[in-house]
XYZ file of C-alpha atoms in Angstrom:
215
model
C 3.511 17.289 -62.368
C 5.446 15.719 -65.220
C 5.347 17.502 -68.561
C 5.319 15.159 -71.552
C 5.939 16.298 -75.132
C 4.852 13.552 -77.520
C 5.389 13.118 -81.232
C 5.319 10.250 -83.713
C 5.888 9.673 -87.406
C 8.778 12.082 -87.689
C 9.966 10.423 -90.915
C 13.199 12.375 -90.649
C 11.669 15.713 -89.658
C 13.292 17.077 -86.515
C 11.280 20.082 -85.267
C 12.276 22.144 -82.224
C 11.302 20.333 -79.028
C 9.297 22.224 -76.390
C 10.585 22.268 -72.805
C 9.484 19.048 -71.126
C 10.375 16.487 -68.521
C 9.923 13.563 -70.930
C 10.058 13.607 -74.716
C 8.105 10.627 -76.088
C 8.753 9.393 -79.636
C 6.033 7.072 -80.951
C 7.886 5.456 -83.857
C 8.696 6.053 -87.531
C 11.684 8.140 -86.611
C 13.854 7.716 -89.690
C 13.585 9.441 -93.106
C 10.973 7.923 -95.389
C 13.065 8.128 -98.557
C 15.601 5.435 -97.601
C 14.729 2.283 -95.652
C 18.174 0.718 -95.878
C 19.239 -0.278 -92.329
C 22.794 0.990 -92.922
C 21.471 4.415 -93.886
C 19.138 4.469 -90.912
C 21.975 3.612 -88.542
C 24.164 6.433 -89.852
C 21.314 8.932 -89.704
C 20.412 7.957 -86.134
C 24.028 8.168 -85.023
C 24.623 11.625 -86.517
C 21.694 13.903 -87.408
C 19.236 12.353 -84.969
C 21.763 12.117 -82.144
C 22.518 15.840 -82.444
C 18.780 16.653 -82.324
C 18.302 14.582 -79.185
C 21.316 16.207 -77.530
C 19.887 19.681 -78.150
C 16.356 18.844 -76.988
C 15.296 20.614 -73.762
C 13.971 17.371 -72.270
C 14.979 15.704 -69.042
C 14.404 12.223 -70.482
C 13.547 10.595 -73.796
C 11.324 7.519 -74.184
C 11.039 5.994 -77.660
C 9.731 3.100 -79.698
C 10.331 2.150 -83.327
C 7.702 2.088 -86.061
C 6.909 0.257 -89.271
C 9.411 2.320 -91.299
C 12.280 1.800 -88.845
C 13.644 -1.388 -90.400
C 17.010 -1.187 -88.606
C 15.374 -1.912 -85.249
C 13.743 -5.094 -86.535
C 16.328 -6.420 -88.999
C 19.572 -5.483 -87.249
C 18.830 -4.497 -83.639
C 22.455 -5.009 -82.589
C 23.393 -2.201 -84.994
C 21.073 0.379 -83.433
C 23.399 3.024 -81.972
C 23.397 3.663 -78.249
C 21.456 6.878 -77.834
C 20.548 9.014 -74.806
C 17.071 7.564 -74.446
C 15.001 4.764 -72.972
C 14.060 2.572 -75.915
C 11.113 0.229 -75.306
C 10.244 -2.859 -77.307
C 7.544 -4.838 -75.508
C 8.955 -3.732 -72.165
C 8.479 -1.078 -69.509
C 10.566 1.370 -67.527
C 10.033 3.949 -64.819
C 11.035 7.390 -66.064
C 10.533 10.680 -64.186
C 8.301 8.901 -61.690
C 5.974 7.432 -64.342
C 5.773 3.875 -65.646
C 6.035 3.716 -69.441
C 5.424 0.647 -71.592
C 6.109 0.625 -75.312
C 5.681 -1.596 -78.350
C 6.442 -0.987 -82.051
C 4.088 -3.664 -83.426
C 1.019 -3.013 -85.564
C -1.578 -5.212 -87.251
C -0.344 -6.347 -90.676
C -0.008 -3.276 -92.893
C 1.580 -3.571 -96.340
C 4.426 -5.804 -95.160
C 6.443 -3.116 -93.361
C 8.615 -3.614 -90.294
C 7.112 -4.794 -86.995
C 4.002 -6.199 -88.655
C 1.906 -8.770 -86.848
C 1.264 -11.903 -88.949
C -1.206 -11.453 -91.764
C -4.560 -13.128 -91.182
C -4.278 -13.097 -87.372
C -7.903 -11.984 -86.963
C -7.936 -12.703 -83.215
C -4.707 -10.679 -82.782
C -3.070 -13.439 -80.774
C 0.388 -12.115 -81.692
C -0.406 -8.584 -80.525
C -2.095 -9.835 -77.371
C 1.115 -11.652 -76.455
C 2.982 -8.351 -76.790
C 0.397 -6.510 -74.714
C 0.762 -9.128 -71.985
C 4.240 -7.714 -71.303
C 2.698 -4.476 -69.993
C 2.895 -4.115 -66.185
C -0.155 -3.933 -63.951
C 0.734 -0.379 -63.031
C 0.966 1.610 -66.229
C 0.947 5.393 -66.514
C 1.840 5.898 -70.193
C 1.393 3.383 -73.011
C 3.295 4.084 -76.236
C 2.441 1.987 -79.287
C 3.014 2.742 -82.935
C -0.367 1.689 -84.314
C -3.662 3.041 -82.950
C -6.102 1.153 -80.765
C -9.279 0.235 -82.594
C -11.635 3.172 -83.091
C -9.238 5.978 -82.178
C -7.313 7.724 -84.935
C -7.181 4.526 -86.967
C -9.245 5.353 -90.056
C -7.268 5.636 -93.274
C -8.031 8.003 -96.135
C -9.528 4.983 -97.925
C -12.049 4.570 -95.100
C -10.501 1.477 -93.515
C -10.358 1.096 -89.725
C -6.951 -0.477 -89.117
C -6.555 -0.115 -85.363
C -5.831 -2.933 -82.946
C -8.449 -4.465 -80.654
C -5.615 -5.874 -78.532
C -4.277 -2.385 -77.852
C -7.764 -1.102 -77.025
C -8.251 -3.976 -74.575
C -4.898 -3.110 -73.015
C -6.077 0.462 -72.433
C -9.312 -0.776 -70.872
C -7.489 -3.271 -68.658
C -4.496 -1.217 -67.461
C -6.182 2.204 -67.654
C -3.073 4.326 -68.218
C -3.378 8.063 -67.825
C -2.057 8.483 -71.369
C -1.956 6.256 -74.477
C 0.162 7.564 -77.357
C 0.387 6.285 -80.929
C 0.667 7.395 -84.565
C 1.088 5.370 -87.785
C -2.112 6.620 -89.469
C -1.114 10.143 -90.439
C -4.649 11.261 -91.287
C -5.917 10.027 -87.911
C -4.206 12.634 -85.740
C -6.353 13.688 -82.801
C -7.046 13.425 -79.086
C -9.802 11.572 -77.216
C -10.876 10.487 -73.715
C -11.857 6.949 -72.719
C -12.688 6.141 -69.101
C -10.042 8.460 -67.692
C -7.381 7.717 -70.317
C -6.214 10.357 -72.778
C -5.705 8.695 -76.161
C -3.743 10.642 -78.763
C -2.596 10.017 -82.309
C 0.510 12.211 -82.401
C 1.537 11.708 -86.052
C 3.707 14.703 -86.913
C 3.197 14.567 -90.673
C 0.224 14.534 -92.998
C -0.520 12.150 -95.862
C 2.052 13.937 -98.044
C 4.705 13.511 -95.311
C 4.727 17.275 -94.729
C 5.349 18.379 -91.148
C 2.292 19.772 -89.368
C 2.453 23.351 -88.012
C 2.181 22.166 -84.358
C 3.572 18.637 -84.351
C 3.883 18.060 -80.590
C 1.229 17.128 -78.071
C 2.119 18.529 -74.640
C 0.423 16.992 -71.598
C 0.987 17.500 -67.875
C 0.480 14.376 -65.765
């Protein structure tokens, strides 16, 4: 068994990590109050690095999110951290195959936005095509369509491409965040789908921010 502790949408909050084999970070890692890439680099290399070092996790798998501008605008400046960072790629970690992508359907012109008006999601489908045939854990920032993707305004903003990926590859676990008010857990044909957003609409940390799953 591999114990996974998953969390997304930290927005600078760094809660105590439960004991786990793999800590999964589903994007929006950096503080929400300052999107300057230089600030984000310093924060990742100091405060965030210390948090990772203290975490009781055997491995860390992470993606960026739509607030993590450094990863999109200046990827060469992202500090080397003790993790497996995935951007439309996969890796085997603790005996499981992980694939990760930071991209979301267009959403208020943030980082890692698919092109606006791409109704067929051709851009996102190209990213999903990088997922391997064998896939145990999918980590994307934005939700698949119909699962934790409804905003407070009543809009369903999830991706059909990501949902098709889940149906095609059938991972044991699909993790995402992005829509803070959509946090929850579901089952779909043997796959656990979970919106693991750690904060609420006011960017306040939830009382139990981690999802812990044994695979």
